[in-house]
Short mmCIF file of C-alpha atoms in Angstrom, two decimals:
data_model
loop_
_atom_site.label_atom_id
_atom_site.label_comp_id
_atom_site.label_asym_id
_atom_site.label_seq_id
_atom_site.Cartn_x
_atom_site.Cartn_y
_atom_site.Cartn_z
CA MET A 20 40.79 -36.78 -59.55
CA LYS A 21 40.05 -40.49 -59.90
CA HIS A 22 36.31 -39.96 -60.25
CA PRO A 23 34.28 -36.75 -60.67
CA ASP A 24 32.12 -37.09 -57.54
CA ASP A 25 32.74 -33.41 -56.82
CA GLY A 26 34.66 -31.00 -59.02
CA ILE A 27 34.67 -29.20 -62.32
CA LEU A 28 35.37 -30.02 -65.94
CA LEU A 29 36.51 -27.40 -68.44
CA VAL A 30 34.88 -27.86 -71.83
CA ASP A 31 35.53 -26.09 -75.14
CA LYS A 32 31.98 -25.82 -76.50
CA ALA A 33 31.53 -26.15 -80.25
CA GLU A 34 29.40 -23.85 -82.41
CA GLY A 35 25.74 -24.89 -82.60
CA GLU A 36 25.67 -26.66 -79.25
CA THR A 37 23.69 -25.33 -76.31
CA SER A 38 25.24 -25.12 -72.86
CA HIS A 39 22.48 -27.41 -71.58
CA GLY A 40 23.31 -29.85 -74.37
CA VAL A 41 26.94 -30.05 -73.22
CA VAL A 42 25.83 -30.66 -69.63
CA LYS A 43 23.47 -33.39 -70.82
CA LYS A 44 26.29 -34.98 -72.82
CA VAL A 45 28.61 -35.03 -69.79
CA ARG A 46 25.90 -36.49 -67.56
CA SER A 47 25.08 -39.17 -70.14
CA ALA A 48 28.75 -40.16 -70.52
CA LEU A 49 29.21 -40.44 -66.75
CA HIS A 50 26.01 -42.40 -66.22
CA GLN A 51 27.14 -44.99 -68.73
CA GLY A 52 30.15 -45.69 -66.54
CA LYS A 53 29.81 -48.39 -63.88
CA ARG A 54 30.21 -45.96 -60.96
CA TYR A 55 27.16 -43.84 -61.85
CA LYS A 56 24.96 -46.26 -63.74
CA GLY A 57 21.42 -46.04 -62.42
CA LYS A 58 22.29 -43.20 -60.02
CA ARG A 59 21.16 -39.59 -60.05
CA TYR A 60 24.26 -37.42 -60.45
CA LYS A 61 24.28 -33.61 -60.47
CA VAL A 62 25.88 -31.84 -63.40
CA GLY A 63 25.55 -28.11 -64.13
CA HIS A 64 27.52 -25.21 -65.57
CA ALA A 65 28.75 -21.78 -64.50
CA GLY A 66 27.70 -19.30 -67.16
CA THR A 67 25.70 -19.95 -70.33
CA LEU A 68 27.22 -19.62 -73.79
CA ASP A 69 24.88 -18.83 -76.70
CA PRO A 70 24.53 -21.66 -79.26
CA PHE A 71 26.41 -19.68 -81.94
CA ALA A 72 29.28 -18.98 -79.52
CA THR A 73 32.23 -21.26 -78.83
CA GLY A 74 34.80 -21.59 -76.10
CA LEU A 75 35.09 -22.13 -72.40
CA LEU A 76 32.16 -23.67 -70.55
CA VAL A 77 32.82 -24.49 -66.89
CA VAL A 78 30.91 -27.71 -66.16
CA LEU A 79 30.16 -28.41 -62.50
CA LEU A 80 30.14 -31.97 -61.15
CA GLY A 81 28.40 -33.22 -58.00
CA GLN A 82 28.91 -30.76 -55.13
CA GLY A 83 30.74 -28.59 -57.65
CA THR A 84 27.29 -27.24 -58.54
CA LYS A 85 27.49 -25.32 -55.25
CA LEU A 86 30.30 -23.22 -56.75
CA SER A 87 28.21 -21.76 -59.56
CA LYS A 88 27.76 -18.22 -58.23
CA PHE A 89 31.40 -17.91 -57.17
CA ILE A 90 32.75 -18.94 -60.57
CA MET A 91 30.18 -16.90 -62.50
CA ALA A 92 31.20 -13.77 -60.58
CA GLY A 93 34.71 -13.92 -62.03
CA GLU A 94 36.12 -11.83 -64.88
CA LYS A 95 35.50 -13.10 -68.43
CA GLU A 96 37.56 -12.70 -71.59
CA TYR A 97 36.16 -13.01 -75.11
CA LEU A 98 37.32 -12.84 -78.71
CA ALA A 99 34.47 -11.28 -80.70
CA THR A 100 34.01 -10.37 -84.35
CA LEU A 101 31.55 -7.57 -85.10
CA GLU A 102 29.98 -7.44 -88.55
CA LEU A 103 28.97 -3.91 -89.52
CA GLY A 104 26.13 -3.04 -91.90
CA VAL A 105 23.54 -5.57 -90.77
CA GLU A 106 21.57 -5.98 -87.54
CA THR A 107 19.36 -8.86 -86.40
CA ASP A 108 16.77 -9.18 -83.65
CA THR A 109 19.09 -11.49 -81.71
CA LEU A 110 22.19 -9.34 -82.44
CA ASP A 111 23.96 -12.46 -83.71
CA PRO A 112 23.99 -14.64 -86.88
CA THR A 113 20.97 -16.73 -85.81
CA GLY A 114 18.37 -13.95 -85.91
CA THR A 115 16.15 -12.22 -88.46
CA VAL A 116 17.60 -9.15 -90.17
CA THR A 117 15.98 -5.99 -88.81
CA ALA A 118 18.22 -3.29 -90.30
CA ILE A 119 20.76 -2.79 -93.08
CA ARG A 120 22.95 0.28 -93.33
CA ASP A 121 26.02 1.36 -95.27
CA VAL A 122 29.39 0.96 -93.61
CA PRO A 123 31.31 4.25 -93.55
CA THR A 124 35.03 4.52 -94.15
CA LEU A 125 36.62 3.99 -90.77
CA SER A 126 40.24 4.39 -89.70
CA LEU A 127 41.81 2.06 -87.17
CA ASP A 128 42.48 5.00 -84.84
CA HIS A 129 38.83 6.07 -84.90
CA ILE A 130 37.64 2.52 -84.22
CA GLN A 131 40.07 2.16 -81.32
CA GLU A 132 39.12 5.53 -79.81
CA THR A 133 35.41 4.71 -80.07
CA ALA A 134 35.88 1.26 -78.57
CA LYS A 135 37.83 2.72 -75.63
CA GLN A 136 34.70 4.64 -74.62
CA TYR A 137 33.18 1.32 -73.56
CA GLU A 138 35.82 0.64 -70.93
CA GLY A 139 34.95 1.12 -67.27
CA ARG A 140 31.53 1.00 -65.62
CA ILE A 141 28.97 1.51 -68.38
CA ARG A 142 25.21 1.38 -68.75
CA GLN A 143 23.97 -1.44 -70.96
CA THR A 144 20.59 -2.85 -72.02
CA PRO A 145 20.54 -6.68 -72.26
CA PRO A 146 19.35 -8.13 -75.60
CA ALA A 147 15.67 -9.07 -75.91
CA TYR A 148 16.87 -12.59 -76.69
CA SER A 149 18.59 -13.18 -73.36
CA ALA A 150 18.07 -15.18 -70.17
CA VAL A 151 17.24 -12.06 -68.13
CA LYS A 152 13.94 -12.41 -66.26
CA HIS A 153 11.09 -10.14 -67.48
CA GLN A 154 7.59 -10.36 -66.04
CA GLY A 155 8.55 -13.63 -64.38
CA LEU A 156 9.76 -15.28 -67.60
CA ARG A 157 13.03 -15.46 -69.50
CA ALA A 158 13.20 -12.59 -71.97
CA TYR A 159 13.96 -14.92 -74.87
CA THR A 160 10.75 -16.88 -74.16
CA LEU A 161 8.68 -13.73 -74.66
CA ALA A 162 10.74 -12.51 -77.62
CA ARG A 163 10.28 -15.81 -79.46
CA LYS A 164 6.51 -15.42 -79.09
CA GLY A 165 6.66 -11.96 -80.62
CA ILE A 166 5.88 -10.24 -77.31
CA PRO A 167 7.68 -6.88 -76.95
CA VAL A 168 10.45 -7.01 -74.33
CA ASN A 169 11.68 -3.75 -72.82
CA LEU A 170 14.54 -4.61 -70.51
CA LYS A 171 15.98 -2.03 -68.13
CA GLU A 172 19.47 -0.66 -68.46
CA ARG A 173 21.97 -1.83 -65.89
CA THR A 174 25.55 -1.09 -64.95
CA VAL A 175 28.25 -3.53 -66.03
CA THR A 176 32.04 -3.40 -65.94
CA VAL A 177 34.24 -3.63 -69.02
CA HIS A 178 37.93 -3.84 -68.13
CA SER A 179 39.30 -3.51 -71.65
CA VAL A 180 38.34 -3.53 -75.33
CA SER A 181 41.29 -4.20 -77.62
CA ILE A 182 41.02 -4.13 -81.41
CA VAL A 183 42.72 -7.25 -82.79
CA SER A 184 42.08 -6.69 -86.49
CA VAL A 185 39.95 -4.65 -88.91
CA ASP A 186 38.81 -5.97 -92.28
CA LEU A 187 35.63 -4.01 -92.93
CA PRO A 188 32.85 -4.77 -92.48
CA HIS A 189 34.44 -6.98 -89.80
CA ILE A 190 36.09 -5.80 -86.60
CA THR A 191 37.64 -8.38 -84.26
CA MET A 192 38.04 -7.44 -80.60
CA ARG A 193 39.38 -8.95 -77.40
CA ILE A 194 37.15 -7.98 -74.49
CA ARG A 195 37.73 -8.42 -70.74
CA CYS A 196 34.63 -7.78 -68.69
CA GLY A 197 32.81 -8.44 -65.46
CA SER A 198 29.92 -10.80 -64.87
CA GLY A 199 26.62 -9.90 -66.52
CA THR A 200 28.12 -8.09 -69.53
CA TYR A 201 26.43 -8.87 -72.86
CA ILE A 202 28.96 -8.78 -75.69
CA ARG A 203 26.12 -8.76 -78.24
CA SER A 204 24.78 -5.50 -76.79
CA LEU A 205 28.25 -3.97 -76.60
CA ALA A 206 28.90 -4.84 -80.25
CA ALA A 207 25.56 -3.42 -81.43
CA ASP A 208 26.11 -0.20 -79.46
CA LEU A 209 29.64 0.16 -80.85
CA ALA A 210 28.34 -0.33 -84.38
CA ARG A 211 25.86 2.52 -83.93
CA ASP A 212 28.57 4.79 -82.53
CA LEU A 213 30.63 4.00 -85.63
CA GLY A 214 27.78 5.27 -87.83
CA SER A 215 26.25 1.95 -88.88
CA VAL A 216 24.48 -1.05 -87.39
CA GLY A 217 25.96 -4.40 -86.50
CA ARG A 218 25.72 -7.89 -85.11
CA LEU A 219 28.19 -10.36 -83.70
CA LYS A 220 29.47 -12.71 -86.36
CA THR A 221 31.50 -14.88 -83.97
CA LEU A 222 32.04 -15.02 -80.23
CA ARG A 223 34.52 -17.16 -78.33
CA ARG A 224 34.98 -17.24 -74.56
CA LEU A 225 38.68 -17.50 -73.77
CA LYS A 226 38.67 -17.22 -69.99
CA SER A 227 36.34 -17.34 -67.00
CA GLY A 228 37.94 -16.31 -63.74
CA THR A 229 41.20 -18.23 -63.47
CA PHE A 230 40.12 -20.85 -66.03
CA ASP A 231 41.44 -20.83 -69.60
CA VAL A 232 39.99 -22.46 -72.70
CA ALA A 233 43.52 -23.73 -73.49
CA ASP A 234 43.02 -26.23 -70.66
CA ALA A 235 39.55 -27.30 -71.80
CA MET A 236 38.38 -30.58 -73.29
CA PRO A 237 36.77 -30.29 -76.76
CA SER A 238 33.05 -30.98 -76.43
CA GLU A 239 33.19 -33.46 -79.31
CA ASP A 240 35.47 -35.63 -77.15
CA ILE A 241 32.79 -36.08 -74.49
CA LEU A 242 31.67 -39.60 -75.39
CA PRO A 243 30.86 -42.64 -73.24
CA GLU A 244 33.93 -44.44 -74.56
CA ALA A 245 36.05 -41.44 -73.52
CA LEU A 246 34.98 -41.69 -69.88
CA VAL A 247 38.52 -42.27 -68.61
CA SER A 248 39.69 -39.10 -70.35
CA ILE A 249 36.80 -37.16 -68.83
CA LEU A 250 37.73 -38.35 -65.34
CA GLU A 251 41.39 -37.46 -65.82
CA LYS A 252 40.54 -33.92 -66.87
CA GLY A 253 38.28 -33.29 -63.88
CA MET A 254 39.49 -30.78 -61.28
CA PRO A 255 38.86 -31.35 -57.54
CA LEU A 256 36.91 -28.74 -55.58
CA ARG A 257 39.98 -27.73 -53.55
CA ASP A 258 41.63 -26.41 -56.73
CA ALA A 259 38.52 -24.92 -58.32
CA LEU A 260 38.77 -21.48 -56.70
CA SER A 261 42.47 -20.74 -56.98
CA GLY A 262 41.85 -16.98 -56.94
CA MET A 263 40.10 -17.11 -53.55
CA ASP A 264 41.98 -16.72 -50.26
CA GLY A 265 41.94 -19.84 -48.11
CA ILE A 266 42.84 -21.28 -44.73
CA GLU A 267 43.60 -24.80 -43.55
CA VAL A 268 41.32 -26.33 -40.90
CA ASP A 269 42.16 -29.44 -38.88
CA ILE A 270 40.22 -32.69 -39.23
CA GLN A 271 38.40 -32.42 -35.89
CA LEU A 272 36.98 -28.95 -36.51
CA ALA A 273 36.18 -29.87 -40.13
CA GLU A 274 34.01 -32.76 -39.00
CA LYS A 275 32.16 -30.52 -36.53
CA VAL A 276 31.50 -27.95 -39.30
CA ARG A 277 30.10 -30.66 -41.58
CA GLN A 278 27.70 -31.60 -38.78
CA GLY A 279 26.39 -28.05 -38.52
CA TYR A 280 28.77 -26.43 -36.04
CA GLN A 281 29.37 -22.69 -36.55
CA PRO A 282 32.76 -21.70 -35.09
CA CYS A 283 33.96 -18.22 -34.17
CA TRP A 284 36.80 -16.69 -36.16
CA ASN A 285 39.20 -16.86 -33.23
CA GLU A 286 38.71 -20.64 -33.03
CA LEU A 287 40.54 -20.92 -36.33
CA VAL A 288 43.71 -19.13 -35.22
CA PRO A 289 45.64 -21.93 -33.43
CA ILE A 290 45.01 -24.46 -36.18
CA VAL A 291 45.24 -22.28 -39.25
CA ALA A 292 47.90 -22.28 -41.95
CA PRO A 293 47.24 -19.59 -44.56
CA VAL A 294 46.86 -20.82 -48.13
CA HIS A 295 47.10 -17.18 -49.28
CA PRO A 296 48.39 -14.18 -47.27
CA LEU A 297 45.92 -13.16 -44.55
CA ILE A 298 45.99 -10.94 -41.50
CA VAL A 299 46.09 -13.10 -38.39
CA GLY A 300 46.06 -11.21 -35.08
CA ALA A 301 47.29 -12.52 -31.74
CA LYS A 302 43.77 -12.72 -30.33
CA ASN A 303 41.57 -12.79 -33.37
CA PHE A 304 41.51 -13.69 -37.01
CA SER A 305 40.31 -11.18 -39.59
CA PRO A 306 40.53 -12.10 -43.29
CA VAL A 307 41.62 -9.33 -45.59
CA GLN A 308 38.97 -7.73 -47.79
CA ASN A 309 40.20 -7.50 -51.36
CA ASP A 310 38.83 -6.43 -54.72
CA GLN A 311 38.60 -9.97 -56.06
CA SER A 312 36.22 -11.51 -53.58
CA ILE A 313 34.42 -11.07 -50.28
CA PHE A 314 34.65 -14.81 -49.65
CA ILE A 315 37.24 -17.15 -48.21
CA LYS A 316 37.53 -20.94 -48.55
CA LEU A 317 38.19 -23.36 -45.71
CA ILE A 318 40.24 -26.42 -46.63
CA SER A 319 40.77 -29.62 -44.66
CA GLY A 320 43.35 -32.04 -46.01
CA ASP A 321 42.80 -32.46 -49.73
CA LYS A 322 39.14 -31.38 -49.60
CA LEU A 323 37.24 -28.11 -49.80
CA LEU A 324 35.34 -27.83 -46.52
CA ALA A 325 33.36 -24.60 -46.86
CA ILE A 326 33.11 -21.11 -48.30
CA ALA A 327 32.49 -18.28 -45.85
CA LYS A 328 32.01 -14.55 -45.97
CA LYS A 329 35.12 -12.69 -44.93
CA ASN A 330 35.04 -11.01 -41.54
CA ASP A 331 36.30 -7.45 -42.03
CA ARG A 332 35.23 -6.16 -38.60
CA GLY A 333 38.11 -7.70 -36.70
CA GLY A 334 35.76 -9.39 -34.23
CA GLY A 335 37.34 -12.71 -33.33
CA HIS A 336 34.32 -13.76 -31.29
CA GLU A 337 31.95 -13.35 -34.23
CA LYS A 338 30.53 -16.48 -35.77
CA VAL A 339 31.80 -17.59 -39.17
CA LYS A 340 29.04 -17.06 -41.71
CA PHE A 341 29.07 -19.98 -44.17
CA GLU A 342 27.82 -19.54 -47.72
CA ARG A 343 28.37 -23.21 -48.63
CA VAL A 344 29.47 -26.30 -46.68
CA PHE A 345 30.71 -29.44 -48.46
CA SER A 346 30.32 -32.97 -47.16
#
Protein backbone atom coordinates (compact mmCIF):
# COMPACT_ATOMS: atom_id res chain seq x y z
CA MET A 1 0.00 0.00 0.00
CA LYS A 2 1.73 3.16 -1.21
CA HIS A 3 -0.34 5.42 1.02
CA PRO A 4 -2.79 4.60 3.82
CA ASP A 5 -5.88 6.26 2.32
CA ASP A 6 -7.90 3.20 3.29
CA GLY A 7 -6.63 0.21 5.22
CA ILE A 8 -5.33 -0.97 8.55
CA LEU A 9 -2.12 -0.78 10.52
CA LEU A 10 -1.17 -3.36 13.14
CA VAL A 11 0.45 -1.78 16.19
CA ASP A 12 2.11 -3.40 19.21
CA LYS A 13 0.95 -1.05 21.97
CA ALA A 14 3.39 -0.37 24.81
CA GLU A 15 2.49 -0.44 28.51
CA GLY A 16 1.18 2.88 29.82
CA GLU A 17 -0.20 4.08 26.50
CA THR A 18 -3.91 4.45 25.86
CA SER A 19 -5.49 3.11 22.70
CA HIS A 20 -6.67 6.63 21.89
CA GLY A 21 -3.11 7.86 22.39
CA VAL A 22 -1.80 5.41 19.78
CA VAL A 23 -4.49 6.52 17.32
CA LYS A 24 -3.58 10.15 17.95
CA LYS A 25 0.09 9.35 17.37
CA VAL A 26 -0.65 7.65 14.04
CA ARG A 27 -2.86 10.53 12.91
CA SER A 28 -0.21 13.09 13.89
CA ALA A 29 2.53 11.21 12.02
CA LEU A 30 0.40 10.97 8.86
CA HIS A 31 -0.68 14.60 8.98
CA GLN A 32 2.93 15.71 9.07
CA GLY A 33 3.46 14.02 5.72
CA LYS A 34 2.87 16.10 2.58
CA ARG A 35 -0.10 14.00 1.42
CA TYR A 36 -2.24 14.68 4.51
CA LYS A 37 -0.93 18.00 5.74
CA GLY A 38 -3.85 20.30 6.49
CA LYS A 39 -6.43 17.60 5.69
CA ARG A 40 -8.86 15.84 7.98
CA TYR A 41 -8.03 12.14 7.92
CA LYS A 42 -9.94 9.42 9.78
CA VAL A 43 -8.02 7.12 12.09
CA GLY A 44 -9.62 4.74 14.61
CA HIS A 45 -9.07 1.34 16.19
CA ALA A 46 -10.87 -1.99 16.50
CA GLY A 47 -10.93 -2.92 20.17
CA THR A 48 -9.57 -0.96 23.13
CA LEU A 49 -6.60 -2.16 25.16
CA ASP A 50 -6.33 -0.98 28.78
CA PRO A 51 -3.36 1.34 29.46
CA PHE A 52 -1.56 -1.30 31.56
CA ALA A 53 -1.98 -3.90 28.79
CA THR A 54 0.32 -4.38 25.82
CA GLY A 55 0.06 -6.04 22.45
CA LEU A 56 -1.99 -5.98 19.30
CA LEU A 57 -4.02 -2.88 18.51
CA VAL A 58 -5.68 -2.87 15.09
CA VAL A 59 -5.57 0.74 13.86
CA LEU A 60 -8.06 1.65 11.13
CA LEU A 61 -7.16 4.15 8.40
CA GLY A 62 -9.57 6.16 6.25
CA GLN A 63 -12.46 3.98 5.09
CA GLY A 64 -10.89 1.23 7.18
CA THR A 65 -12.86 2.73 10.07
CA LYS A 66 -15.93 1.12 8.47
CA LEU A 67 -14.48 -2.30 9.33
CA SER A 68 -14.47 -1.77 13.08
CA LYS A 69 -17.42 -4.00 14.03
CA PHE A 70 -16.31 -6.82 11.72
CA ILE A 71 -12.79 -6.94 13.13
CA MET A 72 -13.93 -6.52 16.74
CA ALA A 73 -16.26 -9.51 16.36
CA GLY A 74 -13.31 -11.83 15.77
CA GLU A 75 -11.71 -14.22 18.26
CA LYS A 76 -9.03 -12.78 20.56
CA GLU A 77 -6.00 -14.42 22.17
CA TYR A 78 -4.25 -13.10 25.27
CA LEU A 79 -1.31 -13.93 27.50
CA ALA A 80 -2.31 -12.97 31.05
CA THR A 81 -0.59 -13.18 34.42
CA LEU A 82 -2.86 -13.41 37.47
CA GLU A 83 -1.46 -12.29 40.81
CA LEU A 84 -3.17 -14.05 43.71
CA GLY A 85 -3.56 -12.59 47.20
CA VAL A 86 -4.42 -9.00 46.32
CA GLU A 87 -7.43 -7.42 44.62
CA THR A 88 -7.93 -3.86 43.38
CA ASP A 89 -11.01 -1.89 42.37
CA THR A 90 -9.86 -1.95 38.74
CA LEU A 91 -8.80 -5.63 38.91
CA ASP A 92 -5.39 -4.63 37.52
CA PRO A 93 -2.14 -3.01 38.80
CA THR A 94 -3.42 0.56 38.37
CA GLY A 95 -6.19 0.44 40.99
CA THR A 96 -6.57 0.85 44.74
CA VAL A 97 -6.21 -2.29 46.85
CA THR A 98 -9.61 -3.44 48.12
CA ALA A 99 -8.78 -6.88 49.52
CA ILE A 100 -5.81 -8.95 50.67
CA ARG A 101 -6.02 -12.66 51.34
CA ASP A 102 -3.61 -15.53 51.91
CA VAL A 103 -2.69 -17.67 48.94
CA PRO A 104 -3.37 -21.36 49.62
CA THR A 105 -1.09 -24.15 48.50
CA LEU A 106 -2.22 -25.00 44.99
CA SER A 107 -1.19 -27.87 42.74
CA LEU A 108 -0.83 -27.40 39.00
CA ASP A 109 -3.52 -30.03 38.39
CA HIS A 110 -6.01 -28.21 40.63
CA ILE A 111 -5.30 -24.88 38.94
CA GLN A 112 -5.73 -26.42 35.50
CA GLU A 113 -8.97 -28.18 36.45
CA THR A 114 -10.39 -24.98 37.94
CA ALA A 115 -9.38 -22.91 34.93
CA LYS A 116 -11.03 -25.41 32.56
CA GLN A 117 -14.38 -24.60 34.18
CA TYR A 118 -14.22 -21.20 32.47
CA GLU A 119 -14.20 -22.66 28.98
CA GLY A 120 -17.36 -22.50 26.89
CA ARG A 121 -20.25 -20.06 27.17
CA ILE A 122 -20.05 -18.53 30.63
CA ARG A 123 -21.78 -15.77 32.58
CA GLN A 124 -19.53 -12.83 33.40
CA THR A 125 -19.93 -9.42 35.05
CA PRO A 126 -17.85 -6.66 33.39
CA PRO A 127 -15.52 -4.69 35.71
CA ALA A 128 -16.83 -1.42 37.17
CA TYR A 129 -13.86 0.25 35.48
CA SER A 130 -14.85 -0.64 31.93
CA ALA A 131 -16.24 1.04 28.83
CA VAL A 132 -19.64 -0.65 29.20
CA LYS A 133 -22.50 1.87 29.15
CA HIS A 134 -24.38 2.31 32.47
CA GLN A 135 -27.13 4.89 32.90
CA GLY A 136 -26.05 6.48 29.63
CA LEU A 137 -22.40 6.90 30.67
CA ARG A 138 -19.27 4.77 30.49
CA ALA A 139 -18.99 2.69 33.65
CA TYR A 140 -15.45 3.90 34.32
CA THR A 141 -16.66 7.52 34.31
CA LEU A 142 -19.07 6.77 37.16
CA ALA A 143 -16.59 4.55 39.02
CA ARG A 144 -13.93 7.26 38.98
CA LYS A 145 -16.41 9.63 40.63
CA GLY A 146 -17.08 7.12 43.39
CA ILE A 147 -20.59 6.36 42.12
CA PRO A 148 -21.57 2.69 42.66
CA VAL A 149 -21.76 0.75 39.39
CA ASN A 150 -23.77 -2.47 39.29
CA LEU A 151 -23.32 -3.95 35.84
CA LYS A 152 -25.44 -6.87 34.67
CA GLU A 153 -24.04 -10.29 33.99
CA ARG A 154 -23.80 -11.30 30.37
CA THR A 155 -22.88 -14.37 28.39
CA VAL A 156 -19.44 -14.52 26.76
CA THR A 157 -17.52 -17.29 25.02
CA VAL A 158 -14.15 -18.58 26.19
CA HIS A 159 -12.64 -21.06 23.75
CA SER A 160 -9.71 -22.16 25.89
CA VAL A 161 -7.77 -21.35 29.06
CA SER A 162 -4.29 -22.89 29.09
CA ILE A 163 -1.95 -22.63 32.06
CA VAL A 164 1.49 -21.58 30.79
CA SER A 165 3.32 -21.42 34.11
CA VAL A 166 2.75 -21.28 37.87
CA ASP A 167 5.06 -19.44 40.26
CA LEU A 168 2.77 -18.57 43.16
CA PRO A 169 1.36 -16.08 43.72
CA HIS A 170 1.55 -15.72 39.92
CA ILE A 171 -0.29 -17.82 37.36
CA THR A 172 0.30 -17.15 33.66
CA MET A 173 -2.41 -18.21 31.21
CA ARG A 174 -3.05 -18.18 27.48
CA ILE A 175 -6.70 -17.39 26.81
CA ARG A 176 -8.66 -17.60 23.54
CA CYS A 177 -12.04 -15.92 23.75
CA GLY A 178 -14.85 -14.28 21.86
CA SER A 179 -15.60 -10.58 21.59
CA GLY A 180 -16.74 -8.84 24.77
CA THR A 181 -14.85 -11.09 27.20
CA TYR A 182 -13.14 -9.25 30.07
CA ILE A 183 -9.92 -11.01 31.06
CA ARG A 184 -9.77 -8.94 34.26
CA SER A 185 -13.13 -10.35 35.39
CA LEU A 186 -12.15 -13.89 34.40
CA ALA A 187 -8.92 -13.62 36.40
CA ALA A 188 -10.67 -12.23 39.50
CA ASP A 189 -13.33 -14.96 39.35
CA LEU A 190 -10.67 -17.66 38.94
CA ALA A 191 -8.77 -16.29 41.93
CA ARG A 192 -11.87 -16.58 44.12
CA ASP A 193 -12.49 -20.14 42.94
CA LEU A 194 -8.90 -20.94 43.92
CA GLY A 195 -9.62 -19.76 47.48
CA SER A 196 -8.06 -16.30 47.34
CA VAL A 197 -8.48 -12.97 45.58
CA GLY A 198 -6.56 -11.66 42.61
CA ARG A 199 -5.84 -9.07 39.98
CA LEU A 200 -4.18 -9.11 36.60
CA LYS A 201 -0.51 -8.26 36.85
CA THR A 202 0.10 -8.22 33.08
CA LEU A 203 -2.04 -8.62 29.98
CA ARG A 204 -0.87 -8.92 26.39
CA ARG A 205 -3.10 -9.30 23.34
CA LEU A 206 -1.49 -11.75 20.94
CA LYS A 207 -4.16 -12.05 18.26
CA SER A 208 -7.36 -10.41 17.05
CA GLY A 209 -9.20 -12.37 14.40
CA THR A 210 -6.64 -13.32 11.76
CA PHE A 211 -4.17 -10.62 12.88
CA ASP A 212 -1.08 -11.46 14.95
CA VAL A 213 1.04 -9.19 17.12
CA ALA A 214 4.12 -10.75 15.48
CA ASP A 215 3.24 -8.71 12.38
CA ALA A 216 2.67 -5.48 14.29
CA MET A 217 4.71 -2.28 14.33
CA PRO A 218 6.00 -1.24 17.80
CA SER A 219 4.12 1.86 18.92
CA GLU A 220 7.38 3.60 19.79
CA ASP A 221 8.29 3.46 16.08
CA ILE A 222 5.29 5.60 15.11
CA LEU A 223 7.08 8.90 14.58
CA PRO A 224 6.76 11.56 11.86
CA GLU A 225 10.22 10.71 10.57
CA ALA A 226 9.14 7.06 10.28
CA LEU A 227 6.25 7.88 7.94
CA VAL A 228 7.63 5.76 5.10
CA SER A 229 7.81 2.74 7.40
CA ILE A 230 4.23 3.36 8.54
CA LEU A 231 3.01 3.44 4.94
CA GLU A 232 4.86 0.24 4.05
CA LYS A 233 3.29 -1.64 6.95
CA GLY A 234 -0.25 -0.57 6.07
CA MET A 235 -2.62 -3.28 4.80
CA PRO A 236 -5.16 -2.55 2.03
CA LEU A 237 -8.86 -3.08 2.74
CA ARG A 238 -9.07 -6.02 0.32
CA ASP A 239 -6.72 -8.03 2.57
CA ALA A 240 -8.11 -6.84 5.90
CA LEU A 241 -10.81 -9.50 6.26
CA SER A 242 -9.00 -12.64 5.13
CA GLY A 243 -11.28 -14.86 7.22
CA MET A 244 -14.42 -13.64 5.44
CA ASP A 245 -15.80 -15.34 2.32
CA GLY A 246 -15.67 -13.17 -0.78
CA ILE A 247 -16.71 -12.88 -4.40
CA GLU A 248 -15.29 -10.95 -7.35
CA VAL A 249 -17.50 -8.34 -9.02
CA ASP A 250 -16.82 -6.80 -12.42
CA ILE A 251 -15.97 -3.11 -12.86
CA GLN A 252 -19.33 -2.12 -14.38
CA LEU A 253 -21.45 -3.56 -11.57
CA ALA A 254 -19.00 -2.24 -8.97
CA GLU A 255 -19.45 1.31 -10.22
CA LYS A 256 -23.25 0.95 -10.11
CA VAL A 257 -23.07 -0.32 -6.51
CA ARG A 258 -20.92 2.66 -5.49
CA GLN A 259 -23.61 4.93 -6.93
CA GLY A 260 -26.30 3.33 -4.80
CA TYR A 261 -27.50 0.43 -6.94
CA GLN A 262 -28.74 -2.63 -5.01
CA PRO A 263 -28.39 -5.77 -7.16
CA CYS A 264 -30.13 -9.10 -6.70
CA TRP A 265 -28.04 -12.13 -5.78
CA ASN A 266 -28.62 -13.79 -9.14
CA GLU A 267 -27.08 -10.77 -10.91
CA LEU A 268 -23.74 -11.77 -9.42
CA VAL A 269 -23.68 -15.30 -10.83
CA PRO A 270 -22.41 -14.73 -14.41
CA ILE A 271 -19.62 -12.42 -13.30
CA VAL A 272 -18.56 -14.03 -10.06
CA ALA A 273 -15.31 -15.82 -9.28
CA PRO A 274 -15.30 -17.18 -5.72
CA VAL A 275 -12.49 -15.94 -3.49
CA HIS A 276 -13.45 -18.65 -0.97
CA PRO A 277 -15.63 -21.75 -1.60
CA LEU A 278 -19.30 -20.81 -1.99
CA ILE A 279 -22.43 -22.52 -3.21
CA VAL A 280 -23.36 -21.16 -6.62
CA GLY A 281 -26.55 -22.57 -8.15
CA ALA A 282 -27.45 -22.61 -11.83
CA LYS A 283 -30.19 -20.03 -11.37
CA ASN A 284 -29.31 -18.34 -8.13
CA PHE A 285 -26.46 -17.55 -5.84
CA SER A 286 -26.67 -18.41 -2.15
CA PRO A 287 -23.61 -17.79 0.06
CA VAL A 288 -22.89 -20.46 2.61
CA GLN A 289 -23.67 -19.66 6.25
CA ASN A 290 -20.74 -20.58 8.45
CA ASP A 291 -19.79 -20.26 12.10
CA GLN A 292 -17.21 -17.56 11.48
CA SER A 293 -19.37 -14.86 9.97
CA ILE A 294 -22.78 -14.01 8.55
CA PHE A 295 -21.16 -11.54 6.16
CA ILE A 296 -19.53 -11.74 2.76
CA LYS A 297 -17.20 -9.26 1.03
CA LEU A 298 -17.51 -8.10 -2.56
CA ILE A 299 -14.21 -7.35 -4.31
CA SER A 300 -13.61 -5.51 -7.58
CA GLY A 301 -10.08 -5.58 -8.93
CA ASP A 302 -7.68 -4.78 -6.12
CA LYS A 303 -10.30 -2.97 -4.02
CA LEU A 304 -12.86 -3.93 -1.40
CA LEU A 305 -16.22 -2.89 -2.83
CA ALA A 306 -18.72 -3.77 -0.10
CA ILE A 307 -19.68 -6.03 2.78
CA ALA A 308 -23.09 -7.67 2.62
CA LYS A 309 -25.17 -9.97 4.76
CA LYS A 310 -25.14 -13.51 3.46
CA ASN A 311 -28.31 -14.75 1.80
CA ASP A 312 -29.11 -18.15 3.32
CA ARG A 313 -32.64 -18.40 1.89
CA GLY A 314 -31.57 -19.41 -1.59
CA GLY A 315 -33.62 -16.62 -3.17
CA GLY A 316 -31.67 -15.42 -6.19
CA HIS A 317 -34.13 -12.60 -6.84
CA GLU A 318 -33.66 -11.13 -3.36
CA LYS A 319 -31.81 -7.87 -3.09
CA VAL A 320 -28.28 -7.88 -1.69
CA LYS A 321 -28.35 -6.23 1.72
CA PHE A 322 -25.20 -4.11 2.11
CA GLU A 323 -23.73 -3.43 5.54
CA ARG A 324 -20.95 -1.20 4.17
CA VAL A 325 -20.07 0.16 0.71
CA PHE A 326 -16.62 1.57 -0.06
CA SER A 327 -15.89 4.31 -2.56
